[in-house]
Amino acid sequence: MRNLVILGAGTGGTVMASHLRKRLPRGEWAVTVVDRDNEHYYQPGFLFIPFGFLRKKDIVKPRSKFLPKETEFIQAEIDRIVPASNEVVLRDGRTVPYDYLIVATGAEIVPAETPGMLDGWGDTIFDFYTADGAEALAAKLKTFSGGTLVVHVNETPIKCPVAPLEFAFFCDACLRRHGKRDKVDIVYVTPLPGAFTKPVAAAALGALLEKKRIRMVADFNAERIDASARKIIGYDGREVPYDLLVTVPTNMGAEMIERSGMGDEFRFLPTDPRTLRSKKHENIFALGDATDVPASKAGSVVHFQSEILTENILRAIDGRPLEPAFDGHANCFIEMGRGKAILIDFNYETEPLPGRFPFRVFGPLPLLKPSRLNHWGKLAFRGIYWRLLLRGRRIPFVPSRMKMTGKKRPAAAPGA
Amino acid sequence: MPLKTYGNTTVDVDAEGYLTDFSQWTRTVAEAIAAEEGFAALGPAHWKVIEFMQKEYKENGQVPSIRRLNKSGVASTKELYELFPGGPAKKAARIAGLKKPEGCV
């Protein structure tokens, strides 16, 4: 019996188990999945919790429920990977040997990376990247009477790079609905030079921030937070005062990767961006937020990667060359509030562009432009996630490699 | 692809002035880019950062992040902001003849 071991039963780990259990002969291969808990969160749902649209219980299900039959699920803390002996050591001392290993341990927020951030944690400083953080923020927002609300991105890369923008748009929409928009200044603080990493989308999203009277402070890198004075202090000496700080702290990979001596400075696993194999170890692969590939850390990316990674692992097992097929494809809905959303579709080479995204049945979805159809698409995705995506079924209409069909490059955009 | 002339060297640059062919980089080009970025001169501390970035880029094809520079012991983040005010990774990468740091999507 040979062993395929998957570390992490989030989106990536679960999809890979679904794909590979189908493709690896049962008599020859055991598939084992390790995770420290049995709570699978639908992470795109976190954004909706602070505004009372969803609650924690609406977006969590047991991880084990989504793993295919004849998969062993070990619920335990991982201590480290030992590539030299092809085994994973668990915290309780057990070892799990592997022939092939998939690292899908994701990324997490690490507020302790910013001096002072934890001083105001849960008081005037909140996150919405964890279910508990989002619930605490929901309670805080209910009683927030007015002042300066700062939405802050501490350092890139972060999971779902558009989530803080969505959060700011939602704040604007909710405050307007309650007639309190004039009592709150919304400020968007980012280490990036604009609202997004790539120029065309940065211009479009920047214009929307301005239209919604959300002030942007760009190129801002926080050195520390003075929680008692309620201000963020930048390395360049600039200060941003706040009454309520909603921050996306530094995102890092699992500590286990660092304990294994395998991570980069963010604890992400150095991974070939096209084949998704570890840059160091032939029988270790990775996908999703755990890797250092320069693609978005987003569920859609994991989904696209999973199809390519499945083929590459089967190739590796058969001794065939890997196919460098992953193109960095991401496909994200950006909620704007008031029942509208923006859709962006892009990859390593092609930045998000305006135009139309081909979508049978409902007709094409507008790209880089607010629309009701996109909002419905985002809402429908929660069901698709549990029912299709985790089970490794094809998502209708969205191919794993990006297509240019319908996209229009503005004349001024560089790099045609 | 735009061209840019520094002294008697002509280099290929992208729309934002980053060199697209590292083999065209020289110390003289670096000093000229630095002057364009508003630096009076490049001191030993600047060069230490620039050379480290080039070494990292050659070894793994990526422009190192500020966190990487900090962790490597070349310069602390605070020092980097003092050496390259207004965006250490971007400015140092441009002077070093490397592409613009991806900052990740």
Coordinates of C-alpha atoms in Angstrom, one line a residue:
Chain A
M1 CA 0.0 0.0 0.0
R2 CA 1.3 3.5 -0.9
N3 CA 0.4 6.6 0.9
L4 CA -0.8 10.0 -0.3
V5 CA -1.0 12.4 2.6
I6 CA -2.7 15.7 2.5
L7 CA -2.0 18.3 5.2
G8 CA -5.0 20.6 5.8
A9 CA -8.7 19.9 5.1
G10 CA -9.7 23.3 4.0
T11 CA -10.7 24.1 0.4
G12 CA -7.5 22.9 -1.2
G13 CA -7.0 19.7 0.9
T14 CA -10.6 18.7 0.6
V15 CA -10.8 19.2 -3.2
M16 CA -7.5 17.3 -3.7
A17 CA -8.8 14.4 -1.5
S18 CA -12.0 14.3 -3.7
H19 CA -10.0 14.3 -6.9
L20 CA -7.3 11.9 -6.0
R21 CA -9.5 9.3 -4.2
K22 CA -11.4 9.0 -7.5
R23 CA -8.2 8.6 -9.5
L24 CA -5.9 6.5 -7.3
P25 CA -6.7 2.7 -7.2
R26 CA -8.1 1.9 -3.8
G27 CA -6.2 -1.4 -3.4
E28 CA -2.9 0.4 -4.0
W29 CA -3.2 3.8 -2.4
A30 CA -4.3 5.0 1.0
V31 CA -5.4 8.7 1.2
T32 CA -4.9 10.4 4.5
V33 CA -5.9 13.9 5.5
V34 CA -4.6 15.7 8.6
D35 CA -6.1 18.8 10.2
R36 CA -6.0 20.2 13.7
D37 CA -9.8 20.6 14.0
N38 CA -13.0 19.5 12.3
E39 CA -14.5 22.9 11.5
H40 CA -14.6 23.8 7.8
Y41 CA -15.4 27.4 7.3
Y42 CA -16.8 28.9 4.1
Q43 CA -14.3 31.7 4.2
P44 CA -16.0 34.1 1.8
G45 CA -18.8 34.2 4.3
F46 CA -16.6 36.0 6.9
L47 CA -17.2 39.3 5.1
F48 CA -20.9 39.1 5.7
I49 CA -20.8 38.4 9.5
P50 CA -19.9 41.9 10.7
F51 CA -23.0 43.3 9.0
G52 CA -25.3 40.7 10.4
F53 CA -26.1 39.1 7.0
L54 CA -24.6 35.8 8.2
R55 CA -23.7 34.2 11.5
K56 CA -20.8 31.9 12.3
K57 CA -23.1 28.9 12.4
D58 CA -24.3 29.6 8.9
I59 CA -20.8 29.1 7.4
V60 CA -19.3 26.2 9.3
K61 CA -19.6 22.4 8.6
P62 CA -17.6 19.4 9.7
R63 CA -14.5 18.9 7.6
S64 CA -14.9 15.1 7.7
K65 CA -18.3 15.4 6.0
F66 CA -16.7 16.6 2.8
L67 CA -13.9 14.1 2.6
P68 CA -14.6 11.1 0.3
K69 CA -15.2 7.6 1.6
E70 CA -12.1 5.5 2.2
T71 CA -10.1 8.5 3.2
E72 CA -8.6 8.5 6.6
F73 CA -9.1 11.7 8.5
I74 CA -6.6 12.3 11.4
Q75 CA -7.6 15.2 13.7
A76 CA -4.3 16.3 15.2
E77 CA -1.9 19.2 15.4
I78 CA 1.0 18.8 12.9
D79 CA 4.4 19.2 14.4
R80 CA 6.6 19.1 11.3
I81 CA 7.3 17.5 7.9
V82 CA 10.5 15.5 7.7
P83 CA 11.3 15.3 4.0
A84 CA 14.5 13.3 4.6
S85 CA 12.5 10.3 5.9
N86 CA 9.2 11.1 4.0
E87 CA 7.1 11.4 7.1
V88 CA 4.9 13.9 9.0
V89 CA 5.4 14.1 12.7
L90 CA 2.3 14.9 14.7
R91 CA 2.3 16.9 18.0
D92 CA 1.2 13.8 19.9
G93 CA 4.3 11.9 18.7
R94 CA 2.6 9.8 16.0
T95 CA 4.2 9.7 12.6
V96 CA 2.5 9.5 9.2
P97 CA 4.6 8.2 6.4
Y98 CA 4.0 9.4 2.9
D99 CA 5.0 8.5 -0.7
Y100 CA 3.5 11.8 -1.9
L101 CA 2.6 14.8 0.2
I102 CA 0.3 17.7 -0.5
V103 CA 0.7 20.8 1.7
A104 CA -2.6 22.7 1.9
T105 CA -2.3 24.3 5.3
G106 CA -3.4 27.7 4.2
A107 CA -2.6 31.1 5.6
E108 CA -3.6 32.8 8.8
I109 CA -3.6 36.3 10.3
V110 CA -0.7 37.1 12.7
P111 CA -1.6 40.4 14.5
A112 CA 1.4 39.9 16.8
E113 CA 3.7 40.8 13.8
T114 CA 2.7 44.5 14.3
P115 CA 3.8 46.0 17.6
G116 CA 0.9 47.4 19.5
M117 CA -1.8 45.7 17.4
L118 CA -2.8 43.3 20.1
D119 CA -3.0 46.0 22.7
G120 CA -6.3 47.2 21.3
W121 CA -7.5 43.8 20.1
G122 CA -11.2 43.4 20.6
D123 CA -11.5 46.9 22.0
T124 CA -10.9 49.3 19.2
I125 CA -9.1 46.9 16.8
F126 CA -10.8 44.1 15.0
D127 CA -10.4 41.6 12.2
F128 CA -12.9 39.9 9.9
Y129 CA -10.6 37.1 8.7
T130 CA -11.6 34.7 11.4
A131 CA -15.1 33.7 12.4
D132 CA -14.6 34.9 16.0
G133 CA -13.1 38.1 14.9
A134 CA -16.0 38.8 12.5
E135 CA -18.5 38.1 15.2
A136 CA -16.8 40.4 17.7
L137 CA -16.7 43.1 15.0
A138 CA -20.5 42.6 14.4
A139 CA -21.2 43.3 18.1
K140 CA -18.9 46.4 17.9
L141 CA -20.4 47.8 14.8
K142 CA -23.9 47.6 16.4
T143 CA -22.8 50.1 19.0
F144 CA -20.4 52.2 17.0
S145 CA -21.9 55.7 17.0
G146 CA -19.6 57.6 14.8
G147 CA -16.0 58.8 14.2
T148 CA -13.2 57.6 12.0
L149 CA -13.4 54.0 10.8
V150 CA -10.2 52.8 9.3
V151 CA -10.0 49.8 7.1
H152 CA -6.4 48.7 7.1
V153 CA -4.3 46.2 5.1
N154 CA -1.0 45.7 7.1
E155 CA 1.2 43.9 4.6
T156 CA 0.8 42.0 1.3
P157 CA 0.2 39.3 0.3
I158 CA -3.1 38.7 2.0
K159 CA -5.9 36.2 1.5
C160 CA -8.6 37.5 -0.8
P161 CA -7.0 40.8 -1.6
V162 CA -10.3 42.4 -2.5
A163 CA -12.0 41.6 0.9
P164 CA -10.9 44.8 2.6
L165 CA -12.3 46.8 -0.3
E166 CA -15.6 44.9 -0.1
F167 CA -15.6 45.6 3.7
A168 CA -15.2 49.3 3.1
F169 CA -17.9 49.3 0.4
F170 CA -20.3 47.4 2.7
C171 CA -19.6 49.9 5.5
D172 CA -20.5 52.8 3.2
A173 CA -23.7 51.0 2.1
C174 CA -24.8 50.0 5.6
L175 CA -24.2 53.4 7.0
R176 CA -26.1 55.1 4.2
R177 CA -29.1 52.7 4.7
H178 CA -29.2 53.6 8.3
G179 CA -28.8 57.3 7.6
K180 CA -25.6 57.5 9.5
R181 CA -23.1 58.0 6.7
D182 CA -22.3 61.6 7.7
K183 CA -21.3 60.5 11.2
V184 CA -18.5 58.3 10.0
D185 CA -15.3 59.0 8.0
I186 CA -14.2 55.8 6.2
V187 CA -10.5 55.7 5.5
Y188 CA -8.8 52.9 3.5
V189 CA -5.2 52.4 4.4
T190 CA -3.1 50.2 2.1
P191 CA 0.6 49.4 1.6
L192 CA -0.1 49.2 -2.1
P193 CA 0.2 52.3 -4.3
G194 CA -3.6 52.1 -5.1
A195 CA -6.8 50.2 -4.5
F196 CA -5.4 47.1 -6.3
T197 CA -2.1 45.7 -7.4
K198 CA -2.7 46.0 -11.2
P199 CA -3.3 49.4 -12.9
V200 CA -6.6 49.0 -14.8
A201 CA -8.5 47.5 -11.8
A202 CA -6.7 49.9 -9.4
A203 CA -8.0 52.9 -11.4
A204 CA -11.6 51.4 -11.6
L205 CA -11.7 50.5 -7.9
G206 CA -10.0 53.7 -6.8
A207 CA -12.7 55.7 -8.6
L208 CA -15.4 53.8 -6.8
L209 CA -13.8 54.5 -3.4
E210 CA -13.7 58.2 -4.3
K211 CA -17.3 58.1 -5.4
K212 CA -18.3 56.6 -2.1
R213 CA -16.3 59.2 -0.2
I214 CA -13.9 56.6 1.2
R215 CA -10.5 58.3 1.6
M216 CA -7.5 56.2 0.5
V217 CA -4.1 56.4 2.2
A218 CA -1.8 54.5 -0.1
D219 CA 1.8 53.3 0.1
F220 CA 1.4 53.1 3.9
N221 CA 3.5 50.6 5.8
A222 CA 2.6 50.3 9.5
E223 CA 5.6 50.3 11.8
R224 CA 3.4 50.0 14.9
I225 CA 0.1 50.9 16.4
D226 CA -0.4 53.1 19.4
A227 CA -3.6 51.6 20.7
S228 CA -4.0 54.1 23.6
A229 CA -3.7 57.1 21.3
R230 CA -5.6 55.2 18.7
K231 CA -3.3 55.7 15.7
I232 CA -1.3 53.7 13.2
I233 CA 2.2 54.9 12.8
G234 CA 3.9 54.4 9.5
Y235 CA 7.6 53.7 8.8
D236 CA 7.8 57.0 6.9
G237 CA 6.4 58.9 10.0
R238 CA 2.9 59.4 8.7
E239 CA 0.1 58.7 11.3
V240 CA -3.5 57.6 10.7
P241 CA -5.8 58.2 13.6
Y242 CA -8.8 56.0 14.1
D243 CA -11.8 55.4 16.4
L244 CA -12.4 52.0 15.1
L245 CA -9.7 50.0 13.3
V246 CA -10.7 47.1 11.1
T247 CA -7.4 45.6 10.1
V248 CA -6.2 42.8 7.9
P249 CA -3.0 41.8 9.9
T250 CA 0.0 40.3 8.2
N251 CA -0.9 36.9 6.7
M252 CA 1.5 34.0 7.1
G253 CA 1.5 30.3 6.4
A254 CA 1.2 27.6 9.1
E255 CA 3.8 27.6 11.9
M256 CA 4.3 23.9 11.1
I257 CA 6.0 25.0 7.8
E258 CA 8.5 27.1 9.8
R259 CA 9.1 24.3 12.3
S260 CA 9.9 22.0 9.3
G261 CA 12.4 24.6 8.1
M262 CA 10.6 24.7 4.7
G263 CA 9.1 28.2 4.5
D264 CA 10.0 31.6 3.2
E265 CA 9.9 34.7 5.3
F266 CA 6.1 34.5 5.4
R267 CA 6.2 30.8 6.2
F268 CA 4.9 30.1 2.7
L269 CA 6.2 27.0 0.9
P270 CA 8.4 27.8 -2.1
T271 CA 6.4 26.2 -4.9
D272 CA 6.8 26.1 -8.7
P273 CA 4.2 28.6 -9.9
R274 CA 3.3 26.5 -13.0
T275 CA 3.6 22.8 -11.9
L276 CA 2.8 23.4 -8.2
R277 CA 5.5 21.1 -7.0
S278 CA 7.7 22.1 -4.1
K279 CA 10.9 23.8 -5.4
K280 CA 13.0 21.5 -3.2
H281 CA 11.3 18.1 -2.9
E282 CA 10.2 15.9 -5.8
N283 CA 7.4 14.2 -3.9
I284 CA 5.9 17.3 -2.2
F285 CA 3.3 19.4 -3.8
A286 CA 1.3 22.4 -2.6
L287 CA -1.7 24.5 -3.5
G288 CA -3.8 27.4 -2.2
D289 CA -2.8 29.9 0.4
A290 CA 0.1 27.8 1.7
T291 CA 2.3 28.4 -1.4
D292 CA 4.4 31.4 -2.3
V293 CA 3.2 31.5 -6.0
P294 CA 2.4 35.0 -7.1
A295 CA -1.3 34.4 -7.6
S296 CA -4.2 35.6 -5.5
K297 CA -4.8 33.7 -2.3
A298 CA -8.4 32.9 -3.1
G299 CA -10.8 30.0 -3.3
S300 CA -11.2 30.2 -7.0
V301 CA -7.4 29.9 -7.5
V302 CA -7.3 26.8 -5.3
H303 CA -10.1 25.3 -7.4
F304 CA -8.3 26.0 -10.7
Q305 CA -5.0 24.7 -9.2
S306 CA -6.6 21.5 -8.0
E307 CA -7.4 20.3 -11.5
I308 CA -3.9 20.9 -12.7
L309 CA -2.3 19.5 -9.5
T310 CA -4.3 16.3 -9.8
E311 CA -2.9 15.7 -13.2
N312 CA 0.6 16.5 -12.2
I313 CA 0.6 14.2 -9.2
L314 CA -0.7 11.4 -11.4
R315 CA 2.1 12.2 -13.8
A316 CA 4.7 12.2 -11.1
I317 CA 3.5 8.8 -9.8
D318 CA 3.7 7.4 -13.3
G319 CA 7.2 8.9 -13.8
R320 CA 6.0 11.2 -16.6
P321 CA 7.1 14.9 -16.9
L322 CA 4.9 17.4 -15.1
E323 CA 2.9 19.8 -17.2
P324 CA 3.5 23.5 -16.3
A325 CA -0.1 24.2 -16.8
F326 CA -1.2 26.6 -14.0
D327 CA -1.5 30.1 -15.3
G328 CA -2.4 32.0 -12.1
H329 CA -6.1 32.2 -13.0
A330 CA -8.3 33.9 -10.4
N331 CA -12.0 34.8 -10.7
C332 CA -13.4 36.9 -7.9
F333 CA -16.6 38.7 -7.1
I334 CA -16.2 42.0 -5.3
E335 CA -19.3 43.0 -3.2
M336 CA -20.2 46.6 -3.4
G337 CA -23.2 46.7 -1.1
R338 CA -26.8 47.6 -2.2
G339 CA -27.2 44.4 -4.1
K340 CA -24.4 44.9 -6.6
A341 CA -21.0 43.3 -7.2
I342 CA -18.0 43.5 -9.5
L343 CA -16.5 40.5 -11.2
I344 CA -12.8 40.3 -12.0
D345 CA -11.0 37.5 -13.9
F346 CA -7.2 37.4 -14.4
N347 CA -4.0 35.4 -14.3
Y348 CA -0.2 35.8 -13.9
E349 CA 0.1 37.7 -17.2
T350 CA -3.3 39.4 -17.7
E351 CA -4.5 41.9 -15.2
P352 CA -8.2 42.2 -14.5
L353 CA -9.8 43.9 -17.5
P354 CA -13.2 45.3 -18.3
G355 CA -15.6 43.6 -20.7
R356 CA -17.9 40.7 -20.4
F357 CA -17.3 37.3 -18.9
P358 CA -19.0 34.5 -21.0
F359 CA -21.6 32.8 -18.9
R360 CA -24.2 30.5 -20.4
V361 CA -27.9 30.6 -19.3
F362 CA -27.9 33.9 -17.5
G363 CA -25.9 35.7 -20.2
P364 CA -22.5 37.3 -19.9
L365 CA -21.5 38.9 -16.6
P366 CA -20.0 42.4 -16.8
L367 CA -16.3 42.6 -15.8
L368 CA -14.9 45.3 -13.5
K369 CA -18.3 47.1 -13.3
P370 CA -20.9 46.9 -10.6
S371 CA -24.0 44.8 -11.5
R372 CA -26.8 42.9 -9.8
L373 CA -26.1 39.7 -11.7
N374 CA -22.6 39.6 -10.2
H375 CA -24.1 39.9 -6.7
W376 CA -26.4 37.0 -7.3
G377 CA -23.4 35.1 -8.6
K378 CA -21.6 35.7 -5.4
L379 CA -24.5 34.6 -3.3
A380 CA -25.1 31.5 -5.4
F381 CA -21.5 30.5 -4.9
R382 CA -22.0 29.4 -1.2
G383 CA -24.1 26.5 -2.4
I384 CA -21.8 25.7 -5.2
Y385 CA -18.9 25.6 -2.8
W386 CA -20.3 23.0 -0.5
R387 CA -22.1 21.0 -3.2
L388 CA -19.7 21.0 -6.2
L389 CA -16.4 22.6 -5.5
L390 CA -15.3 20.6 -2.4
R391 CA -16.4 17.4 -4.0
G392 CA -14.1 18.1 -7.0
R393 CA -16.9 18.5 -9.5
R394 CA -16.6 21.0 -12.3
I395 CA -17.9 24.4 -11.6
P396 CA -20.2 25.3 -14.5
F397 CA -18.9 27.8 -17.0
V398 CA -15.5 28.6 -15.4
P399 CA -12.5 26.9 -17.0
S400 CA -9.3 26.4 -15.0
R401 CA -7.3 28.3 -17.5
M402 CA -8.2 31.9 -18.1
K403 CA -9.7 32.9 -21.5
M404 CA -9.5 36.3 -23.2
T405 CA -13.1 36.0 -24.6
G406 CA -15.0 39.1 -23.9
K407 CA -12.2 41.0 -22.2
K408 CA -11.4 44.5 -23.5
R409 CA -8.0 46.2 -22.8
P410 CA -8.4 49.9 -22.4
A411 CA -6.3 51.8 -25.0
A412 CA -4.2 53.4 -22.2
A413 CA -3.3 50.2 -20.4
P414 CA 0.3 49.1 -20.7
G415 CA 1.6 45.7 -21.7
A416 CA -0.8 44.6 -24.5
Chain B
M1 CA 9.6 48.9 -25.3
P2 CA 10.8 52.4 -24.3
L3 CA 14.5 53.1 -24.2
K4 CA 16.3 55.3 -21.7
T5 CA 19.8 56.8 -21.9
Y6 CA 21.9 57.3 -18.8
G7 CA 25.2 58.9 -19.6
N8 CA 26.4 56.9 -22.6
T9 CA 24.5 53.8 -21.8
T10 CA 21.1 53.1 -23.4
V11 CA 18.8 50.6 -21.5
D12 CA 15.4 49.0 -22.1
V13 CA 12.9 50.0 -19.5
D14 CA 9.2 49.3 -18.9
A15 CA 6.4 51.9 -18.6
E16 CA 7.5 52.7 -15.0
G17 CA 11.2 53.0 -15.7
Y18 CA 12.3 49.5 -14.4
L19 CA 15.0 47.8 -16.5
T20 CA 13.7 44.9 -18.5
D21 CA 17.1 43.4 -19.2
F22 CA 19.3 43.1 -16.2
S23 CA 22.4 42.5 -18.3
Q24 CA 22.3 46.2 -19.3
W25 CA 22.7 47.3 -15.6
T26 CA 25.9 48.9 -14.5
R27 CA 26.8 50.8 -11.3
T28 CA 26.8 54.0 -13.3
V29 CA 23.2 53.3 -14.5
A30 CA 22.2 52.6 -10.9
E31 CA 23.7 55.9 -9.8
A32 CA 21.8 57.7 -12.6
I33 CA 18.5 56.1 -11.6
A34 CA 19.1 57.0 -8.0
A35 CA 19.7 60.6 -9.0
E36 CA 16.4 60.5 -10.9
E37 CA 14.7 59.1 -7.8
G38 CA 16.1 62.1 -5.8
F39 CA 19.0 60.5 -4.0
A40 CA 22.0 62.7 -3.5
A41 CA 24.4 59.7 -3.6
L42 CA 24.4 56.0 -2.9
G43 CA 26.4 55.0 0.2
P44 CA 27.7 51.6 1.3
A45 CA 24.5 50.9 3.2
H46 CA 22.5 51.4 -0.1
W47 CA 24.9 49.2 -2.0
K48 CA 24.6 46.4 0.6
V49 CA 20.8 46.3 0.0
I50 CA 21.1 46.6 -3.8
E51 CA 23.7 43.8 -4.0
F52 CA 21.7 41.6 -1.7
M53 CA 18.6 42.1 -3.8
Q54 CA 20.4 41.2 -7.0
K55 CA 21.9 38.1 -5.4
E56 CA 18.4 37.0 -4.3
Y57 CA 16.9 37.7 -7.7
K58 CA 19.6 35.6 -9.4
E59 CA 19.1 32.7 -7.0
N60 CA 15.4 32.4 -7.0
G61 CA 14.0 34.8 -9.6
Q62 CA 12.0 36.9 -7.2
V63 CA 12.6 40.4 -6.0
P64 CA 12.8 40.1 -2.2
S65 CA 10.2 41.6 0.0
I66 CA 10.9 44.1 2.7
R67 CA 10.2 41.3 5.2
R68 CA 12.8 39.2 3.5
L69 CA 15.4 42.0 3.6
N70 CA 14.7 42.6 7.3
K71 CA 14.9 38.9 8.2
S72 CA 18.1 38.4 6.2
G73 CA 19.8 40.9 8.5
V74 CA 20.9 43.2 5.6
A75 CA 18.9 46.1 7.0
S76 CA 16.0 46.5 9.4
T77 CA 12.7 47.6 8.0
K78 CA 13.2 51.0 9.8
E79 CA 16.7 51.4 8.2
L80 CA 15.3 50.5 4.8
Y81 CA 12.8 53.3 5.0
E82 CA 15.5 55.7 6.0
L83 CA 17.8 54.5 3.2
F84 CA 15.1 54.5 0.5
P85 CA 12.3 56.9 1.7
G86 CA 8.9 56.4 0.2
G87 CA 9.0 52.8 -0.8
P88 CA 12.2 50.8 -0.1
A89 CA 11.4 47.7 -2.1
K90 CA 10.2 49.5 -5.2
K91 CA 13.0 52.1 -5.2
A92 CA 15.8 49.7 -4.4
A93 CA 14.6 47.3 -7.0
R94 CA 14.6 50.0 -9.7
I95 CA 18.1 51.1 -8.8
A96 CA 19.2 47.5 -8.7
G97 CA 18.0 47.0 -12.3
L98 CA 15.3 44.5 -11.2
K99 CA 11.7 44.3 -12.1
K100 CA 9.1 46.0 -9.9
P101 CA 8.3 43.9 -6.8
E102 CA 5.0 42.1 -7.5
G103 CA 3.4 43.0 -4.2
C104 CA 1.1 40.0 -5.1
V105 CA -2.4 40.1 -6.3

